[in-house]
CSV table of C-alpha atoms in Angstrom, one decimal:
chain,number,residue,atom,x,y,z
A,47,MET,CA,-14.0,1.0,-12.3
A,48,GLY,CA,-14.8,-2.7,-12.0
A,49,LYS,CA,-13.4,-5.3,-9.6
A,50,ASP,CA,-11.2,-6.9,-12.2
A,51,THR,CA,-9.6,-3.5,-12.9
A,52,THR,CA,-9.1,-2.7,-9.2
A,53,LEU,CA,-7.6,-6.2,-8.7
A,54,GLN,CA,-5.1,-5.7,-11.5
A,55,ILE,CA,-4.1,-2.3,-10.1
A,56,LYS,CA,-3.6,-3.9,-6.7
A,57,GLY,CA,-1.3,-6.4,-8.4
A,58,ILE,CA,0.8,-3.6,-9.7
A,59,LEU,CA,0.9,-1.8,-6.4
A,60,ILE,CA,2.1,-4.9,-4.4
A,61,LEU,CA,4.9,-5.4,-6.9
A,62,MET,CA,5.8,-1.7,-6.4
A,63,MET,CA,5.8,-2.2,-2.6
A,64,LEU,CA,8.2,-5.2,-2.8
A,65,TRP,CA,10.5,-3.2,-5.1
A,66,LEU,CA,10.4,-0.2,-2.7
A,67,HIS,CA,11.3,-2.3,0.3
A,68,LEU,CA,14.1,-4.0,-1.5
A,69,TYR,CA,15.9,-1.0,-2.9
A,70,SER,CA,15.0,2.1,-0.9
A,71,ASN,CA,18.5,2.0,0.7
A,72,GLU,CA,21.1,3.4,-1.7
A,73,ASP,CA,24.0,1.8,0.3
A,74,LEU,CA,23.0,-1.6,-1.1
A,75,PHE,CA,24.5,-0.6,-4.4
A,76,TYR,CA,28.0,0.0,-3.1
A,77,GLY,CA,29.2,-3.6,-2.9
A,78,THR,CA,26.0,-5.6,-2.3
A,79,CYS,CA,23.9,-5.3,-5.5
A,80,TYR,CA,25.1,-4.9,-9.1
A,81,GLU,CA,23.3,-2.1,-11.0
A,82,PHE,CA,23.7,-1.5,-14.8
A,83,LEU,CA,21.3,1.4,-15.1
A,84,TYR,CA,21.7,4.9,-13.6
A,85,TRP,CA,19.4,7.9,-13.5
A,86,PHE,CA,20.6,11.3,-14.8
A,87,ASN,CA,21.7,12.4,-11.4
A,88,GLY,CA,24.0,9.3,-11.0
A,89,ASN,CA,21.6,7.4,-8.7
A,90,PRO,CA,21.3,3.6,-9.3
A,91,PHE,CA,18.0,3.3,-11.2
A,92,SER,CA,16.7,0.6,-8.9
A,93,TYR,CA,17.1,2.9,-5.9
A,94,HIS,CA,15.8,6.0,-7.8
A,95,PHE,CA,12.7,4.2,-9.1
A,96,ALA,CA,12.0,2.8,-5.6
A,97,LYS,CA,12.4,6.0,-3.8
A,98,LYS,CA,10.6,8.3,-6.2
A,99,PHE,CA,7.9,6.2,-7.7
A,100,CYS,CA,7.3,2.9,-5.9
A,101,SER,CA,6.9,4.8,-2.6
A,102,MET,CA,3.6,5.8,-4.0
A,103,CYS,CA,2.2,2.3,-3.3
A,104,VAL,CA,0.6,3.0,0.1
A,105,PRO,CA,-1.2,6.3,-0.8
A,106,ALA,CA,-2.4,4.4,-3.9
A,107,TYR,CA,-3.7,1.5,-1.8
A,108,ILE,CA,-5.5,4.0,0.5
A,109,PHE,CA,-7.0,5.7,-2.6
A,110,LEU,CA,-8.4,2.4,-3.8
A,111,SER,CA,-9.7,1.7,-0.3
A,112,GLY,CA,-11.6,5.0,-0.3
A,113,TYR,CA,-12.8,4.4,-3.8
A,114,GLY,CA,-14.0,0.8,-3.0
A,115,LEU,CA,-15.7,1.8,0.3
A,116,GLY,CA,-17.3,4.7,-1.5
A,117,LYS,CA,-18.8,2.2,-4.0
A,118,VAL,CA,-19.9,0.0,-1.1
A,119,TYR,CA,-21.6,2.9,0.6
A,120,CYS,CA,-23.5,3.9,-2.5
A,121,LYS,CA,-24.6,0.3,-3.1
A,122,LYS,CA,-25.4,-0.7,0.5
A,123,ALA,CA,-25.4,2.0,3.1
A,124,LEU,CA,-27.8,4.3,1.2
A,125,SER,CA,-30.4,1.4,1.2
A,126,GLY,CA,-29.9,0.8,4.9
A,127,GLN,CA,-27.6,-2.2,4.6
A,128,SER,CA,-24.4,-2.8,6.5
A,129,MET,CA,-21.2,-2.0,4.8
A,130,GLY,CA,-19.5,-5.0,6.5
A,131,ASN,CA,-16.6,-2.9,7.7
A,132,GLY,CA,-16.4,-4.7,11.0
A,133,LYS,CA,-16.1,-8.1,9.3
A,134,ARG,CA,-13.7,-6.7,6.7
A,135,CYS,CA,-11.4,-5.4,9.5
A,136,PHE,CA,-11.7,-8.6,11.6
A,137,ASN,CA,-10.8,-10.8,8.5
A,138,LEU,CA,-7.7,-8.6,8.1
A,139,TYR,CA,-6.7,-9.1,11.7
A,140,VAL,CA,-7.2,-12.9,11.4
A,141,ARG,CA,-4.8,-12.9,8.4
A,142,LEU,CA,-2.3,-10.9,10.5
A,143,TRP,CA,-2.6,-13.3,13.5
A,144,VAL,CA,-2.1,-16.4,11.3
A,145,ILE,CA,1.1,-14.8,9.8
A,146,ILE,CA,2.3,-13.9,13.3
A,147,ALA,CA,1.7,-17.5,14.4
A,148,ILE,CA,3.9,-18.7,11.4
A,149,PHE,CA,6.7,-16.2,11.5
A,150,VAL,CA,7.3,-15.5,15.2
A,151,PRO,CA,8.4,-19.1,15.9
A,152,ILE,CA,10.6,-19.0,12.8
A,153,GLY,CA,11.9,-15.6,13.9
A,154,SER,CA,12.7,-16.8,17.4
A,155,TYR,CA,15.0,-19.4,15.9
A,156,PHE,CA,16.7,-17.3,13.2
A,157,ASN,CA,16.7,-14.0,15.0
A,158,PRO,CA,16.2,-14.7,18.8
A,159,GLU,CA,17.3,-11.2,19.7
A,160,HIS,CA,14.3,-9.8,18.0
A,161,TYR,CA,11.6,-12.5,18.5
A,162,PRO,CA,9.7,-13.0,20.6
A,163,CYS,CA,9.3,-10.0,22.9
A,164,SER,CA,7.1,-9.5,25.9
A,165,MET,CA,3.4,-10.5,25.9
A,166,LEU,CA,2.5,-6.8,25.7
A,167,GLU,CA,4.6,-6.4,22.6
A,168,LEU,CA,2.9,-9.4,21.1
A,169,VAL,CA,-0.5,-8.0,21.8
A,170,GLU,CA,0.4,-4.6,20.4
A,171,ASN,CA,1.7,-6.2,17.2
A,172,MET,CA,-1.4,-8.3,16.9
A,173,MET,CA,-3.5,-5.1,17.1
A,174,GLY,CA,-1.3,-3.1,14.7
A,175,ILE,CA,-0.4,-0.6,17.5
A,176,SER,CA,3.3,-1.7,17.4
A,177,THR,CA,5.2,-2.6,14.2
A,178,TYR,CA,8.2,-4.0,16.0
A,179,TYR,CA,7.7,-7.4,14.3
A,180,ASN,CA,7.4,-6.0,10.8
A,181,GLY,CA,7.8,-2.3,9.9
A,182,SER,CA,5.8,-2.6,6.7
A,183,TRP,CA,2.6,-3.0,8.9
A,184,TRP,CA,2.8,0.8,9.8
A,185,PHE,CA,-0.4,1.6,7.9
A,186,LEU,CA,-2.5,-1.3,9.2
A,187,LEU,CA,-4.0,0.5,12.1
A,188,PRO,CA,-4.6,3.7,10.2
A,189,TYR,CA,-6.4,1.7,7.5
A,190,ILE,CA,-8.5,0.0,10.3
A,191,ILE,CA,-9.4,3.4,11.7
A,192,LEU,CA,-10.4,4.8,8.2
A,193,ALA,CA,-12.4,1.7,7.3
A,194,LEU,CA,-14.3,1.5,10.6
A,195,SER,CA,-15.2,5.2,10.4
A,196,SER,CA,-15.8,5.2,6.6
A,197,ARG,CA,-19.6,5.0,6.8
A,198,TYR,CA,-19.8,8.3,8.8
A,199,PHE,CA,-16.9,9.9,6.9
A,200,ILE,CA,-18.5,9.1,3.5
A,201,ARG,CA,-21.9,10.3,4.6
A,202,TYR,CA,-20.3,13.6,5.6
A,203,ILE,CA,-18.6,13.9,2.3
A,204,MET,CA,-21.6,13.0,0.2
A,205,GLN,CA,-23.9,15.7,1.6
A,206,PHE,CA,-21.9,18.7,0.2
A,207,GLY,CA,-22.1,20.5,-3.1
A,208,LYS,CA,-19.2,22.0,-5.0
A,209,LYS,CA,-18.3,24.7,-2.5
A,210,GLY,CA,-18.4,22.2,0.3
A,211,ASP,CA,-16.2,19.8,-1.7
A,212,ILE,CA,-13.6,22.6,-2.2
A,213,ILE,CA,-13.6,23.5,1.5
A,214,ASN,CA,-13.3,19.8,2.5
A,215,THR,CA,-10.4,19.4,0.0
A,216,PHE,CA,-8.3,22.1,1.5
A,217,MET,CA,-9.2,21.2,5.1
A,218,LEU,CA,-8.3,17.5,4.6
A,219,LEU,CA,-5.2,18.4,2.6
A,220,ALA,CA,-4.0,20.6,5.5
A,221,LEU,CA,-4.7,17.8,8.0
A,222,SER,CA,-2.7,15.4,5.7
A,223,VAL,CA,0.3,17.7,5.6
A,224,PHE,CA,0.1,18.2,9.4
A,225,GLY,CA,0.0,14.4,9.9
A,226,TYR,CA,2.9,13.9,7.6
A,227,VAL,CA,5.1,16.5,9.3
A,228,ALA,CA,4.0,15.4,12.8
A,229,ILE,CA,5.0,11.7,12.2
A,230,ALA,CA,8.6,12.7,11.9
A,231,LYS,CA,8.4,14.6,15.2
A,232,VAL,CA,6.8,11.7,17.2
A,233,ASN,CA,9.0,9.0,18.7
A,234,ASP,CA,6.7,5.9,18.5
A,235,SER,CA,9.2,3.7,20.3
A,236,ILE,CA,8.7,5.2,23.8
A,237,ASP,CA,5.4,3.7,24.9
A,238,ILE,CA,1.9,2.7,23.8
A,239,HIS,CA,0.6,6.2,24.0
A,240,MET,CA,3.3,7.5,21.6
A,241,ARG,CA,2.6,4.6,19.3
A,242,LEU,CA,-1.1,5.4,19.2
A,243,LEU,CA,-0.3,9.0,18.6
A,244,THR,CA,1.9,8.0,15.7
A,245,ALA,CA,-0.9,5.9,14.3
A,246,LEU,CA,-3.3,8.8,14.6
A,247,MET,CA,-0.8,11.1,12.7
A,248,ALA,CA,-0.5,8.4,10.0
A,249,THR,CA,-4.3,8.3,9.8
A,250,LEU,CA,-4.4,12.1,9.2
A,251,TYR,CA,-1.7,11.8,6.6
A,252,LEU,CA,-3.5,9.1,4.7
A,253,SER,CA,-7.0,10.6,5.1
A,254,PHE,CA,-6.6,12.9,2.2
A,255,MET,CA,-5.9,10.2,-0.3
A,256,PHE,CA,-8.8,8.2,1.2
A,257,PHE,CA,-11.0,11.3,0.7
A,258,VAL,CA,-9.9,11.7,-3.0
A,259,GLY,CA,-10.9,8.1,-3.6
A,260,ILE,CA,-14.3,8.8,-2.3
A,261,MET,CA,-14.5,12.0,-4.4
A,262,PHE,CA,-13.8,9.9,-7.5
A,263,VAL,CA,-16.9,7.9,-6.6
A,264,LYS,CA,-19.0,10.9,-5.8
A,265,HIS,CA,-18.3,12.6,-9.1
A,266,ASN,CA,-17.9,9.4,-11.2
A,267,VAL,CA,-14.5,10.6,-12.4
A,268,ILE,CA,-13.2,7.2,-13.6
A,269,GLU,CA,-16.4,6.2,-15.3
A,270,LYS,CA,-16.6,9.6,-17.1
A,271,ALA,CA,-13.0,9.3,-18.2
A,272,ILE,CA,-13.5,5.7,-19.5
A,273,SER,CA,-16.7,6.8,-21.3
A,274,ARG,CA,-14.9,9.7,-23.0
A,275,MET,CA,-11.9,7.6,-23.9
A,276,ALA,CA,-14.2,5.1,-25.6
A,277,THR,CA,-15.0,7.7,-28.2
A,278,VAL,CA,-11.3,8.1,-29.0
A,279,SER,CA,-9.3,5.8,-31.2
A,280,ASN,CA,-6.0,4.4,-29.9
A,281,THR,CA,-7.2,4.6,-26.3
A,282,THR,CA,-4.5,2.2,-25.2
A,283,ARG,CA,-1.8,4.2,-26.8
A,284,TYR,CA,-2.9,7.5,-25.1
A,285,SER,CA,-3.3,5.8,-21.7
A,286,ILE,CA,0.3,4.4,-22.0
A,287,ILE,CA,1.6,7.8,-23.0
A,288,ALA,CA,-0.1,9.5,-20.1
A,289,LEU,CA,1.2,6.8,-17.7
A,290,VAL,CA,4.8,7.2,-19.0
A,291,VAL,CA,4.7,11.0,-18.8
A,292,LEU,CA,3.4,10.8,-15.2
A,293,ILE,CA,6.1,8.2,-14.2
A,294,ILE,CA,8.9,10.3,-15.7
A,295,GLY,CA,7.5,13.4,-14.2
A,296,ARG,CA,7.5,11.8,-10.7
A,297,LEU,CA,11.0,10.5,-11.2
A,298,CYS,CA,12.2,14.0,-11.9
A,299,MET,CA,10.9,15.4,-8.6
A,300,GLY,CA,11.9,15.2,-4.9
A,301,ASN,CA,11.6,12.5,-2.3
A,302,SER,CA,8.9,14.0,-0.2
A,303,ALA,CA,5.8,11.8,0.1
A,304,LEU,CA,3.6,14.9,-0.3
A,305,ILE,CA,4.6,15.0,-3.9
A,306,HIS,CA,2.6,11.8,-4.4
A,307,ILE,CA,-0.6,13.7,-3.7
A,308,PRO,CA,-1.2,15.0,-7.2
A,309,PHE,CA,0.4,12.1,-9.0
A,310,THR,CA,-1.4,9.2,-7.3
A,311,PRO,CA,-5.0,9.8,-8.5
A,312,LEU,CA,-3.8,10.7,-12.0
A,313,ILE,CA,-1.8,7.4,-12.2
A,314,ILE,CA,-4.7,5.4,-10.9
A,315,LEU,CA,-6.9,7.1,-13.5
A,316,SER,CA,-4.5,6.3,-16.3
A,317,LEU,CA,-4.2,2.7,-15.2
A,318,ALA,CA,-8.0,2.4,-14.9
A,319,THR,CA,-8.5,3.6,-18.5
A,320,LEU,CA,-5.6,1.4,-19.7
A,321,LEU,CA,-6.9,-1.8,-18.0
A,322,ASN,CA,-10.6,-1.2,-18.5
A,323,GLY,CA,-12.2,-4.2,-20.2
A,324,LYS,CA,-8.9,-6.2,-20.0
A,325,SER,CA,-8.3,-9.3,-17.9
A,326,ASN,CA,-4.6,-9.8,-17.1
A,327,LYS,CA,-4.5,-13.0,-15.1
A,328,PHE,CA,-0.9,-12.3,-14.0
A,329,LEU,CA,-1.8,-9.0,-12.4
A,330,GLN,CA,-5.0,-10.5,-11.0
A,331,LEU,CA,-3.1,-13.2,-9.3
A,332,PHE,CA,-0.9,-10.7,-7.4
A,333,GLY,CA,-4.0,-8.6,-6.7
A,334,ASN,CA,-5.7,-11.5,-5.1
A,335,HIS,CA,-2.6,-12.2,-2.9
A,336,SER,CA,-1.7,-8.5,-2.3
A,337,THR,CA,-2.8,-8.4,1.3
A,338,ASN,CA,-0.9,-11.5,2.4
A,339,MET,CA,2.2,-10.4,0.3
A,340,TRP,CA,2.2,-7.0,2.0
A,341,LEU,CA,2.0,-8.7,5.5
A,342,VAL,CA,4.8,-11.3,4.8
A,343,HIS,CA,7.4,-9.9,2.4
A,344,PHE,CA,9.4,-7.9,4.8
A,345,PHE,CA,10.2,-10.9,6.9
A,346,PHE,CA,12.2,-12.3,3.9
A,347,ILE,CA,14.2,-9.1,3.4
A,348,THR,CA,15.5,-8.3,6.8
A,349,TYR,CA,13.7,-9.4,10.0
A,350,ILE,CA,14.3,-13.1,9.9
A,351,PHE,CA,16.9,-13.8,7.1
A,352,ASP,CA,18.9,-10.6,7.7
A,353,GLY,CA,19.4,-9.6,4.1
A,354,GLN,CA,20.4,-13.0,2.8
A,355,ILE,CA,18.2,-12.4,-0.3
A,356,TYR,CA,20.8,-9.8,-1.6
A,357,MET,CA,23.3,-12.6,-2.1
A,358,LEU,CA,21.6,-13.0,-5.5
A,359,ARG,CA,23.3,-9.7,-6.4
A,360,TYR,CA,21.2,-8.7,-9.4
A,361,PRO,CA,18.2,-6.5,-8.7
A,362,VAL,CA,15.8,-8.3,-11.0
A,363,LEU,CA,16.8,-11.8,-9.7
A,364,ILE,CA,16.4,-10.5,-6.1
A,365,PHE,CA,13.0,-9.1,-6.9
A,366,VAL,CA,11.8,-12.2,-8.6
A,367,ALA,CA,12.9,-14.3,-5.6
A,368,LEU,CA,11.1,-12.1,-3.2
A,369,VAL,CA,7.9,-12.1,-5.3
A,370,MET,CA,8.0,-15.9,-5.5
A,371,MET,CA,8.6,-16.4,-1.8
A,372,SER,CA,5.9,-14.0,-0.8
A,373,LEU,CA,3.4,-15.5,-3.3
A,374,ILE,CA,4.0,-19.0,-2.1
A,375,THR,CA,3.7,-18.0,1.5
A,376,SER,CA,0.5,-16.2,0.7
A,377,MET,CA,-0.9,-19.4,-0.8
A,378,VAL,CA,0.1,-21.3,2.4
A,379,VAL,CA,-1.7,-18.6,4.5
A,380,ASN,CA,-4.8,-18.9,2.4
A,381,LEU,CA,-4.7,-22.7,2.7
A,382,ILE,CA,-4.5,-22.5,6.5
A,383,LEU,CA,-7.4,-20.1,6.5
A,384,ARG,CA,-9.5,-22.5,4.4
A,385,VAL,CA,-8.6,-25.6,6.3
A,386,THR,CA,-9.2,-24.0,9.7
A,387,LYS,CA,-12.3,-22.3,8.3
A,388,LEU,CA,-11.2,-19.0,9.8
A,389,GLN,CA,-12.4,-17.3,6.7
């Protein structure tokens, strides 16, 4: 899977994330938002789609991270070169700090009860230990941990044969389930130790999807699928059918995030075969801005403007407004980074 394809998938995932954070609260559709479509169980479709399908965005991001770092490992680390993980994580932190520098002053004006807090709270948010400033940053620190340890984790994975792969699969799946269950039991608002424990549990939860991404590199799963599909006529049609079947199947199942485990790699695989060799500038645009949009979008929904975006009433209009505000803000952040030469 090439960079263009990965970028387009990231563009899809960031749009899913924005939809998720807009409509994961069913109460919005009782007097705040107008909905014309409903799922078979009577749920507003915008809510149902967000809760069941769009909540897959973070596991899918982590899968792509594992896949991408697996590729980097095979290209660089095996020849003794640095994977650049330290620089990669530092650049992410710099983006976060620029965004905090922009939004905390704005937040202190529009929502002084929430911003700013103590210096310790500021430092914890700058490191990703606390997500008090923005709850959508919850997987920043787990990603940092996975990325910084990826060289050793990938080296461990690559040394095993089929039996070792099976054992590792069940071991990491068990750790992922344990982390998922433990997150709900840990109160991360007590002190820094509990917050760090929550981040550790989130890392365990996400580690399996990170592992699956690496396994796709180890066994060339996507490349083999693309190669086989190249011998079949109407590849696009079959990829779309597979994608639609997977989406409908996921919509018919429960809310547990553990249900994403089998669906995420299959949906990524379907998207990879569908988008292979194609260059969708629209999706690439959002893929290029996906990191910034992840870091900023939640400010516009609740933390600073306190749900004012829902005054537009109609889900599609609300979504388009959030996408545009997040994209424009991302462009401003990139401009600041270029002008200040921080990246």
